């Protein structure tokens, strides 16, 4: 089945640790995104990538890092510099057609819950 | 600056009632895209609809309908004859730009809909 797979579903992090959330898509989408959701709030953009080996900071990139070495993969690392990492993290992807003026639909994975213990 | 406002934090209805979820957006771009997503308790965001700024036609899909009015910068979502399975958090989102569109979504805070049997 085509889709976006995030793992793990639940992750616990100790203070001072870095953790990496996996996101894989087999939709052949060029663009990938990471959003953070806090309880009772909307989603906020952390990082996005429109093409392999290139990515841009979103609105709340501090304390996070990403890589885009393969088209289908966009892992997110939550570093120890992120002071309040407990949240629900959603990975997403879309077909990117730069310059065509197309607003592409963004599809989401099932999310990963990160808790600091 | 772009912004999406969902003024209704929580709505509770009895099954078979009609319910309208409000969405008001702000942008100075003439080209933009509006979306609605459903987030059931499992957490995944499910895409419902995408509209571009040049298409103000209302749309109906089964029990769902959307009313897009540029004059009031609103993109409201109505569920007719609501069912318990409609219980979820619903998000309205905005993506701006034509040829410069990066696909980034700006989300509202979400409206929690509870449909009671």
Coordinates of N, CA and C in Angstrom, one line a residue:
Chain A
X1 N 0.8 -1.2 0.0 CA 0.0 0.0 0.0 C 0.9 1.3 0.0
X2 N 0.5 2.3 -0.7 CA 1.2 3.5 -0.7 C 0.8 4.3 0.5
X3 N 1.8 5.1 1.0 CA 1.6 5.9 2.2 C 2.8 6.4 2.8
X4 N 2.6 7.0 4.0 CA 3.7 7.6 4.8 C 3.8 6.8 6.1
X5 N 4.9 6.3 6.4 CA 5.1 5.5 7.6 C 6.0 6.2 8.5
X6 N 5.5 6.4 9.7 CA 6.3 7.0 10.8 C 6.6 5.9 11.9
X7 N 7.8 6.0 12.4 CA 8.2 5.1 13.5 C 9.2 5.8 14.4
X8 N 9.2 5.4 15.7 CA 8.2 4.6 16.3 C 6.9 5.4 16.6
X9 N 5.9 4.7 17.0 CA 4.6 5.4 17.3 C 4.7 6.1 18.6
X10 N 5.4 5.5 19.6 CA 5.6 6.1 20.9 C 7.1 6.0 21.2
X11 N 7.6 7.1 21.8 CA 9.1 7.2 22.1 C 9.2 8.0 23.4
X12 N 10.1 7.5 24.2 CA 10.4 8.1 25.5 C 11.8 8.6 25.5
X13 N 12.1 9.8 25.9 CA 13.4 10.3 25.8 C 13.8 10.8 27.2
X14 N 15.0 10.5 27.6 CA 15.6 11.0 28.8 C 16.1 12.4 28.6
X15 N 16.2 13.2 29.6 CA 16.7 14.5 29.5 C 18.2 14.5 29.0
X16 N 18.5 15.3 28.0 CA 19.8 15.4 27.5 C 20.1 14.4 26.3
X17 N 19.1 13.6 26.0 CA 19.3 12.7 24.9 C 18.8 13.2 23.6
X18 N 19.5 12.8 22.5 CA 19.0 13.1 21.1 C 18.1 11.8 20.7
X19 N 17.0 12.1 20.0 CA 16.3 11.0 19.5 C 15.9 11.3 18.1
X20 N 15.8 10.2 17.3 CA 15.4 10.4 15.9 C 14.1 9.7 15.5
X21 N 13.2 10.5 14.9 CA 12.0 9.9 14.4 C 12.1 9.6 12.9
X22 N 11.6 8.5 12.5 CA 11.7 8.0 11.2 C 10.5 8.4 10.4
X23 N 10.7 8.8 9.1 CA 9.5 9.0 8.2 C 9.9 8.5 6.8
X24 N 9.1 7.6 6.3 CA 9.4 7.0 5.0 C 8.1 7.1 4.2
X25 N 8.2 7.5 2.9 CA 7.0 7.5 2.0 C 7.3 6.8 0.7
X26 N 6.3 6.1 0.2 CA 6.5 5.4 -1.1 C 5.5 6.0 -2.1
X27 N 5.2 7.2 -2.0 CA 4.3 7.9 -2.9 C 5.0 8.6 -4.0
X28 N 6.3 8.5 -4.0 CA 7.1 9.2 -5.0 C 6.9 10.7 -5.0
X29 N 6.7 11.2 -3.8 CA 6.5 12.7 -3.6 C 7.9 13.3 -3.4
X30 N 8.0 14.5 -4.0 CA 9.2 15.3 -3.9 C 9.4 16.0 -2.5
X31 N 8.3 16.6 -2.1 CA 8.3 17.4 -0.9 C 8.0 16.6 0.4
X32 N 8.7 16.9 1.5 CA 8.3 16.3 2.7 C 8.4 17.3 3.8
X33 N 7.7 17.1 4.9 CA 7.5 18.1 5.9 C 7.5 17.4 7.3
X34 N 7.9 18.2 8.4 CA 7.7 17.8 9.7 C 6.9 18.8 10.5
X35 N 5.8 18.4 11.1 CA 5.0 19.3 11.9 C 5.0 18.8 13.4
X36 N 4.8 19.8 14.3 CA 4.7 19.5 15.7 C 3.3 19.9 16.1
X37 N 2.6 19.0 16.9 CA 1.3 19.3 17.5 C 1.4 19.2 19.0
X38 N 1.0 20.3 19.7 CA 0.8 20.3 21.1 C -0.6 20.2 21.5
X39 N -1.0 19.7 22.6 CA -2.4 19.4 23.0 C -3.2 20.7 22.9
X40 N -4.3 20.5 22.2 CA -5.3 21.6 22.0 C -4.8 22.7 21.1
X41 N -3.8 22.4 20.3 CA -3.3 23.4 19.4 C -3.2 22.9 18.0
X42 N -3.0 23.8 17.1 CA -2.8 23.4 15.7 C -1.4 22.9 15.5
X43 N -1.1 22.6 14.2 CA 0.2 22.1 13.9 C 1.1 23.3 13.5
X44 N 2.4 23.1 13.9 CA 3.4 24.1 13.5 C 4.5 23.4 12.8
X45 N 5.0 24.1 11.7 CA 6.0 23.5 10.8 C 7.4 23.6 11.4
X46 N 8.1 22.5 11.4 CA 9.5 22.4 12.0 C 10.5 22.6 10.8
X47 N 10.4 21.7 9.9 CA 11.3 21.7 8.7 C 10.5 21.2 7.5
X48 N 11.0 21.6 6.3 CA 10.5 21.0 5.1 C 11.6 20.9 4.1
X49 N 11.3 20.0 3.1 CA 12.3 19.7 2.1 C 11.5 19.5 0.8
X50 N 12.0 20.2 -0.2 CA 11.3 20.1 -1.5 C 12.0 19.2 -2.5
X51 N 13.3 18.9 -2.2 CA 14.1 18.1 -3.1 C 15.2 17.4 -2.2
X52 N 15.7 16.3 -2.8 CA 16.7 15.6 -2.1 C 17.9 16.5 -1.8
X53 N 18.5 16.3 -0.7 CA 19.7 17.1 -0.3 C 19.5 18.6 -0.1
X54 N 18.3 18.9 0.1 CA 17.9 20.3 0.4 C 16.8 20.4 1.4
X55 N 16.8 21.3 2.4 CA 15.7 21.5 3.3 C 15.8 22.9 3.9
X56 N 14.6 23.3 4.4 CA 14.5 24.7 4.9 C 13.9 24.6 6.3
X57 N 14.2 25.6 7.1 CA 13.6 25.7 8.4 C 12.2 26.2 8.3
X58 N 11.4 25.6 9.2 CA 10.0 26.1 9.3 C 10.0 27.2 10.4
X59 N 8.8 27.2 11.1 CA 8.6 28.2 12.1 C 9.2 27.9 13.5
X60 N 9.5 26.7 13.7 CA 10.0 26.3 15.1 C 11.1 25.3 15.0
X61 N 12.1 25.6 14.2 CA 13.2 24.7 13.9 C 14.2 24.6 15.0
X62 N 14.3 25.5 15.9 CA 15.3 25.4 17.0 C 15.2 24.2 17.8
X63 N 16.4 23.5 17.9 CA 16.4 22.2 18.7 C 16.1 21.0 17.9
X64 N 15.9 21.2 16.6 CA 15.6 20.0 15.7 C 16.7 20.0 14.6
X65 N 16.8 18.9 14.0 CA 17.7 18.8 12.8 C 17.1 17.7 11.9
X66 N 17.3 17.8 10.6 CA 16.8 16.9 9.6 C 17.9 16.5 8.6
X67 N 17.6 15.5 7.8 CA 18.4 15.2 6.6 C 17.5 14.7 5.5
X68 N 18.0 14.8 4.3 CA 17.1 14.3 3.2 C 18.1 13.7 2.1
X69 N 18.6 12.6 2.5 CA 19.6 11.9 1.6 C 18.9 11.1 0.6
X70 N 17.7 10.7 0.8 CA 16.9 9.9 -0.1 C 15.6 10.5 -0.3
X71 N 15.0 10.4 -1.5 CA 13.7 11.0 -1.8 C 12.6 10.5 -0.8
X72 N 12.7 9.2 -0.5 CA 11.6 8.6 0.3 C 11.8 8.8 1.8
X73 N 12.9 9.3 2.3 CA 13.1 9.4 3.7 C 13.4 10.8 4.2
X74 N 12.9 11.1 5.3 CA 13.1 12.5 5.9 C 13.1 12.4 7.4
X75 N 14.2 11.8 8.0 CA 14.2 11.7 9.5 C 14.4 13.0 10.2
X76 N 13.8 13.0 11.4 CA 13.8 14.2 12.3 C 14.5 13.8 13.5
X77 N 15.6 14.6 13.9 CA 16.3 14.4 15.2 C 15.9 15.5 16.1
X78 N 15.4 15.1 17.3 CA 15.1 16.0 18.3 C 16.3 16.1 19.3
X79 N 17.0 17.2 19.3 CA 18.2 17.3 20.0 C 18.0 17.7 21.5
X80 N 19.0 17.6 22.3 CA 18.9 18.0 23.7 C 18.7 19.5 23.8
X81 N 18.9 20.2 22.7 CA 18.7 21.7 22.8 C 17.2 22.1 22.7
X82 N 16.4 21.1 22.4 CA 14.9 21.4 22.3 C 14.4 21.3 23.8
X83 N 14.0 22.4 24.3 CA 13.7 22.5 25.8 C 12.4 21.8 26.1
X84 N 11.5 21.7 25.2 CA 10.2 21.2 25.6 C 9.7 20.3 24.4
X85 N 10.4 19.1 24.3 CA 10.1 18.2 23.2 C 8.9 17.4 23.3
X86 N 8.3 17.3 24.4 CA 7.1 16.4 24.5 C 6.0 16.9 23.6
X87 N 5.6 16.1 22.7 CA 4.6 16.6 21.7 C 4.3 15.4 20.8
X88 N 3.3 15.7 19.9 CA 3.0 14.7 18.8 C 3.6 15.2 17.5
X89 N 4.3 14.4 16.8 CA 5.1 14.8 15.6 C 4.5 14.1 14.4
X90 N 4.2 14.9 13.4 CA 3.6 14.4 12.2 C 4.5 14.7 11.0
X91 N 4.7 13.7 10.2 CA 5.4 13.8 9.0 C 4.4 13.9 7.8
X92 N 4.8 14.6 6.8 CA 3.8 14.7 5.7 C 4.6 14.8 4.4
X93 N 3.9 14.6 3.3 CA 4.6 14.7 2.0 C 3.6 15.2 0.9
X94 N 4.1 15.7 -0.2 CA 3.3 16.2 -1.3 C 4.1 16.2 -2.6
X95 N 3.4 16.1 -3.7 CA 4.0 16.2 -5.0 C 4.4 17.7 -5.1
X96 N 5.6 18.0 -5.4 CA 6.1 19.3 -5.5 C 6.3 19.7 -7.0
X97 N 5.6 20.7 -7.5 CA 5.8 21.1 -8.8 C 6.2 22.6 -8.8
X98 N 7.4 22.8 -8.5 CA 7.9 24.2 -8.4 C 7.6 25.0 -9.7
X99 N 7.1 26.2 -9.5 CA 6.9 27.1 -10.6 C 5.6 26.9 -11.4
X100 N 4.9 25.9 -11.0 CA 3.7 25.7 -11.8 C 2.4 26.3 -11.1
X101 N 2.6 26.8 -9.9 CA 1.5 27.5 -9.2 C 0.5 26.5 -8.7
X102 N 0.9 25.3 -8.6 CA -0.1 24.3 -8.1 C 0.0 24.1 -6.6
X103 N -1.1 24.3 -5.9 CA -1.1 24.1 -4.4 C -1.3 22.6 -4.2
X104 N -0.3 21.9 -3.8 CA -0.3 20.5 -3.7 C -0.9 20.0 -2.4
X105 N -1.7 19.0 -2.5 CA -2.3 18.4 -1.3 C -1.2 17.8 -0.5
X106 N -1.2 18.0 0.8 CA -0.2 17.4 1.7 C -0.9 16.3 2.4
X107 N -0.2 15.1 2.4 CA -0.7 13.9 3.1 C 0.1 13.6 4.3
X108 N -0.5 13.1 5.3 CA 0.2 13.0 6.6 C 0.3 11.5 7.0
X109 N 1.4 11.2 7.8 CA 1.5 9.9 8.4 C 0.7 9.8 9.7
X110 N 0.9 8.7 10.4 CA 0.0 8.5 11.6 C 0.6 9.2 12.8
X111 N 1.8 9.7 12.7 CA 2.3 10.5 13.9 C 3.1 9.7 14.8
X112 N 3.9 10.4 15.6 CA 4.8 9.8 16.6 C 4.6 10.6 17.9
X113 N 4.4 9.9 19.0 CA 4.3 10.6 20.3 C 5.7 10.5 21.0
X114 N 6.2 11.7 21.3 CA 7.5 11.8 22.0 C 7.2 12.3 23.4
X115 N 7.7 11.6 24.4 CA 7.6 12.0 25.8 C 8.9 12.1 26.5
X116 N 9.2 13.1 27.2 CA 10.4 13.2 28.0 C 10.2 12.7 29.4
X117 N 11.1 11.8 29.8 CA 10.9 11.2 31.1 C 12.1 11.6 32.0
Chain B
X1 N 1.1 39.0 6.8 CA 1.2 37.7 7.5 C -0.1 36.9 7.2
X2 N 0.1 35.6 7.3 CA -1.0 34.7 7.0 C -1.5 34.1 8.4
X3 N -2.8 33.9 8.4 CA -3.4 33.4 9.7 C -4.7 32.6 9.4
X4 N -4.9 31.6 10.2 CA -6.2 30.9 10.1 C -6.8 30.9 11.5
X5 N -8.1 31.2 11.5 CA -8.8 31.3 12.8 C -10.0 30.3 12.8
X6 N -10.0 29.4 13.7 CA -11.2 28.6 14.0 C -11.7 28.9 15.4
X7 N -12.7 29.8 15.4 CA -13.2 30.4 16.6 C -13.8 29.3 17.6
X8 N -14.4 28.3 17.0 CA -15.1 27.3 17.8 C -14.1 26.3 18.3
X9 N -13.8 26.3 19.6 CA -12.9 25.3 20.1 C -13.5 23.9 20.2
X10 N -14.7 23.8 20.7 CA -15.4 22.6 20.9 C -16.9 22.7 20.5
X11 N -17.4 21.7 19.8 CA -18.8 21.7 19.5 C -19.4 20.3 19.8
X12 N -20.5 20.3 20.5 CA -21.2 19.0 20.8 C -22.6 19.0 20.2
X13 N -22.9 18.0 19.5 CA -24.2 17.8 18.9 C -24.7 16.4 19.1
X14 N -26.0 16.3 18.9 CA -26.6 14.9 19.0 C -26.6 14.4 17.6
X15 N -26.5 13.1 17.5 CA -26.5 12.4 16.2 C -27.7 12.9 15.3
X16 N -27.4 13.0 14.0 CA -28.4 13.4 13.0 C -28.6 14.9 12.9
X17 N -28.0 15.7 13.8 CA -28.0 17.1 13.7 C -27.0 17.6 12.6
X18 N -27.3 18.7 12.0 CA -26.3 19.3 11.1 C -25.4 20.2 12.0
X19 N -24.2 20.3 11.5 CA -23.2 21.2 12.2 C -22.3 21.9 11.3
X20 N -22.0 23.1 11.5 CA -21.1 23.9 10.7 C -19.9 24.3 11.5
X21 N -18.7 24.0 10.9 CA -17.4 24.4 11.5 C -16.9 25.6 10.7
X22 N -16.6 26.7 11.5 CA -16.2 27.9 10.9 C -14.7 28.0 10.7
X23 N -14.3 28.7 9.6 CA -12.9 28.9 9.3 C -12.7 30.3 8.7
X24 N -11.9 31.2 9.2 CA -11.6 32.5 8.7 C -10.1 32.6 8.4
X25 N -9.8 33.1 7.3 CA -8.3 33.1 7.0 C -7.9 34.5 6.6
X26 N -6.6 34.8 6.7 CA -6.0 36.1 6.4 C -4.8 35.9 5.5
X27 N -4.8 36.5 4.4 CA -3.6 36.5 3.5 C -3.7 37.7 2.6
X28 N -2.6 38.2 2.2 CA -2.5 39.3 1.1 C -2.3 38.7 -0.2
X29 N -1.9 37.4 -0.3 CA -1.7 36.8 -1.6 C -3.0 36.6 -2.3
X30 N -2.9 36.8 -3.6 CA -4.1 36.6 -4.4 C -4.3 35.1 -4.8
X31 N -3.2 34.4 -4.8 CA -3.3 33.0 -5.1 C -3.0 32.2 -3.8
X32 N -3.9 31.4 -3.4 CA -3.8 30.6 -2.2 C -4.7 29.4 -2.2
X33 N -4.5 28.5 -1.3 CA -5.2 27.2 -1.3 C -5.7 27.0 0.2
X34 N -6.9 26.5 0.3 CA -7.5 26.2 1.5 C -7.8 24.7 1.7
X35 N -7.6 24.2 2.9 CA -7.8 22.8 3.1 C -8.6 22.5 4.4
X36 N -9.2 21.4 4.4 CA -9.8 20.9 5.7 C -9.2 19.5 5.9
X37 N -8.8 19.2 7.1 CA -8.4 17.9 7.6 C -9.2 17.4 8.8
X38 N -9.3 16.1 8.9 CA -10.0 15.5 10.0 C -8.9 14.7 10.8
X39 N -8.9 14.9 12.1 CA -8.0 14.1 13.0 C -8.8 13.3 14.0
X40 N -8.9 12.0 13.7 CA -9.6 11.1 14.6 C -8.7 10.8 15.8
X41 N -9.3 10.2 16.8 CA -8.5 9.9 18.0 C -7.1 9.1 17.7
X42 N -7.1 8.4 16.6 CA -5.8 7.7 16.3 C -4.7 8.7 16.0
X43 N -5.0 9.9 15.6 CA -3.9 10.9 15.4 C -3.6 11.3 14.0
X44 N -3.8 10.4 13.1 CA -3.5 10.7 11.7 C -4.4 11.8 11.2
X45 N -3.8 12.7 10.4 CA -4.6 13.8 9.7 C -5.1 13.2 8.4
X46 N -6.4 13.3 8.2 CA -7.1 12.8 7.0 C -7.5 13.9 6.1
X47 N -7.0 14.0 4.9 CA -7.3 15.0 4.0 C -8.8 14.9 3.6
X48 N -9.5 16.1 3.6 CA -10.9 16.1 3.2 C -11.1 16.9 1.9
X49 N -10.5 18.1 1.8 CA -10.8 18.9 0.6 C -9.7 20.0 0.5
X50 N -9.5 20.3 -0.8 CA -8.6 21.5 -1.1 C -9.3 22.4 -2.1
X51 N -9.3 23.7 -1.9 CA -9.8 24.6 -2.8 C -8.8 25.7 -3.2
X52 N -8.8 26.2 -4.4 CA -7.9 27.3 -4.7 C -8.7 28.6 -4.7
X53 N -7.9 29.7 -4.6 CA -8.6 31.0 -4.4 C -9.4 31.5 -5.6
X54 N -9.2 30.8 -6.7 CA -10.0 31.3 -7.9 C -11.3 30.5 -8.1
X55 N -11.5 29.5 -7.3 CA -12.7 28.7 -7.4 C -13.6 28.8 -6.2
X56 N -14.6 29.6 -6.3 CA -15.5 29.9 -5.2 C -16.8 29.0 -5.2
X57 N -16.8 28.0 -6.1 CA -17.9 27.1 -6.1 C -18.0 26.3 -4.8
X58 N -19.2 26.2 -4.3 CA -19.4 25.4 -3.1 C -19.2 23.9 -3.6
X59 N -18.9 23.1 -2.7 CA -18.7 21.7 -3.0 C -19.4 20.8 -2.0
X60 N -19.9 19.7 -2.5 CA -20.6 18.8 -1.7 C -20.1 17.4 -2.0
X61 N -19.8 16.7 -0.9 CA -19.3 15.3 -1.0 C -20.0 14.5 0.0
X62 N -21.1 13.8 -0.4 CA -21.9 13.0 0.6 C -22.5 13.9 1.6
X63 N -22.2 13.6 2.9 CA -22.8 14.4 3.9 C -22.0 15.7 4.2
X64 N -20.9 15.9 3.5 CA -20.0 17.0 3.7 C -20.2 18.1 2.7
X65 N -20.2 19.3 3.1 CA -20.2 20.4 2.1 C -19.4 21.6 2.6
X66 N -18.9 22.3 1.7 CA -18.0 23.4 2.0 C -18.5 24.7 1.3
X67 N -18.4 25.8 2.0 CA -18.9 27.1 1.6 C -17.7 28.1 1.6
X68 N -17.2 28.4 0.4 CA -16.0 29.3 0.3 C -16.5 30.7 -0.1
X69 N -16.2 31.7 0.7 CA -16.6 33.0 0.4 C -15.4 34.0 0.5
X70 N -14.9 34.4 -0.6 CA -13.7 35.3 -0.5 C -14.1 36.7 0.1
X71 N -15.3 37.1 -0.1 CA -15.8 38.4 0.4 C -15.6 38.5 1.9
X72 N -15.8 37.4 2.6 CA -15.7 37.3 4.1 C -14.5 36.5 4.5
X73 N -13.6 36.1 3.5 CA -12.4 35.3 3.9 C -12.8 34.1 4.7
X74 N -13.8 33.4 4.3 CA -14.3 32.2 5.1 C -14.3 31.0 4.2
X75 N -14.1 29.9 4.9 CA -14.2 28.6 4.2 C -14.8 27.6 5.2
X76 N -16.1 27.7 5.3 CA -16.8 26.9 6.4 C -17.2 25.5 5.9
X77 N -17.3 24.6 6.8 CA -17.5 23.2 6.6 C -18.7 22.7 7.3
X78 N -19.6 22.1 6.6 CA -20.9 21.6 7.2 C -21.0 20.1 7.0
X79 N -21.4 19.5 8.1 CA -21.7 18.1 8.1 C -23.2 17.9 8.3
X80 N -23.8 17.3 7.4 CA -25.3 17.1 7.4 C -25.6 15.7 8.1
X81 N -26.6 15.7 8.9 CA -27.0 14.5 9.6 C -25.8 13.8 10.2
X82 N -25.2 14.5 11.2 CA -23.9 14.0 11.8 C -24.1 12.6 12.4
X83 N -22.9 11.9 12.4 CA -22.9 10.6 12.9 C -21.8 10.5 14.0
X84 N -21.8 9.5 14.9 CA -20.8 9.4 15.9 C -19.4 9.3 15.3
X85 N -19.3 8.6 14.2 CA -18.0 8.5 13.5 C -17.4 9.8 13.1
X86 N -18.2 10.9 13.1 CA -17.7 12.2 12.7 C -17.0 12.8 13.8
X87 N -17.0 12.3 15.0 CA -16.3 12.8 16.2 C -14.8 12.9 15.9
X88 N -14.3 14.0 16.0 CA -12.8 14.2 15.7 C -12.5 15.7 15.9
X89 N -11.2 15.9 15.7 CA -10.8 17.3 15.6 C -10.6 17.7 14.2
X90 N -11.2 18.8 13.8 CA -11.1 19.3 12.4 C -10.3 20.5 12.3
X91 N -9.4 20.5 11.3 CA -8.5 21.6 11.1 C -8.7 22.2 9.7
X92 N -8.7 23.5 9.7 CA -8.7 24.3 8.5 C -7.2 24.8 8.3
X93 N -6.8 24.8 7.1 CA -5.4 25.2 6.8 C -5.3 26.0 5.5
X94 N -4.2 26.8 5.4 CA -4.0 27.7 4.3 C -2.6 27.5 3.8
X95 N -2.5 27.5 2.5 CA -1.2 27.5 1.8 C -1.2 28.6 0.8
X96 N -0.1 29.5 0.8 CA -0.1 30.7 0.0 C 0.9 30.6 -1.1
X97 N 0.6 31.5 -2.1 CA 1.6 31.6 -3.2 C 1.2 30.8 -4.4
X98 N 1.6 31.4 -5.6 CA 1.3 30.7 -6.8 C 2.6 29.9 -7.2
X99 N 3.4 30.5 -8.1 CA 4.6 29.9 -8.5 C 5.6 29.7 -7.3
X100 N 5.4 30.5 -6.3 CA 6.3 30.5 -5.1 C 5.8 29.5 -4.1
X101 N 4.7 28.9 -4.3 CA 4.1 28.0 -3.3 C 5.0 26.9 -2.9
X102 N 5.3 26.8 -1.6 CA 6.2 25.8 -1.1 C 5.4 24.6 -0.5
X103 N 4.1 24.7 -0.4 CA 3.3 23.7 0.1 C 3.2 23.8 1.6
X104 N 3.8 24.7 2.3 CA 3.7 24.8 3.7 C 2.3 25.2 4.1
X105 N 1.8 24.5 5.1 CA 0.4 24.8 5.6 C 0.4 25.6 6.9
X106 N -0.5 26.6 6.9 CA -0.7 27.3 8.1 C -2.1 26.8 8.7
X107 N -2.0 26.3 9.9 CA -3.2 25.7 10.5 C -3.9 26.6 11.4
X108 N -5.2 26.4 11.5 CA -6.0 26.9 12.6 C -5.8 26.1 13.8
X109 N -6.4 26.5 14.9 CA -6.2 25.8 16.2 C -7.0 24.5 16.3
X110 N -7.9 24.3 15.4 CA -8.8 23.1 15.3 C -10.1 23.2 16.1
X111 N -11.1 22.5 15.7 CA -12.4 22.5 16.3 C -12.6 21.0 16.7
X112 N -12.9 20.7 18.0 CA -13.2 19.4 18.4 C -14.7 19.2 18.3
X113 N -15.1 18.2 17.5 CA -16.5 17.9 17.3 C -16.8 16.6 18.0
X114 N -17.8 16.7 18.9 CA -18.3 15.5 19.6 C -19.7 15.3 19.1
X115 N -20.0 14.1 18.6 CA -21.3 13.7 18.2 C -21.8 12.6 19.1
X116 N -22.9 13.0 19.8 CA -23.4 12.0 20.8 C -24.5 11.2 20.2
X117 N -24.6 9.9 20.6 CA -25.6 9.1 20.1 C -27.0 9.4 20.6

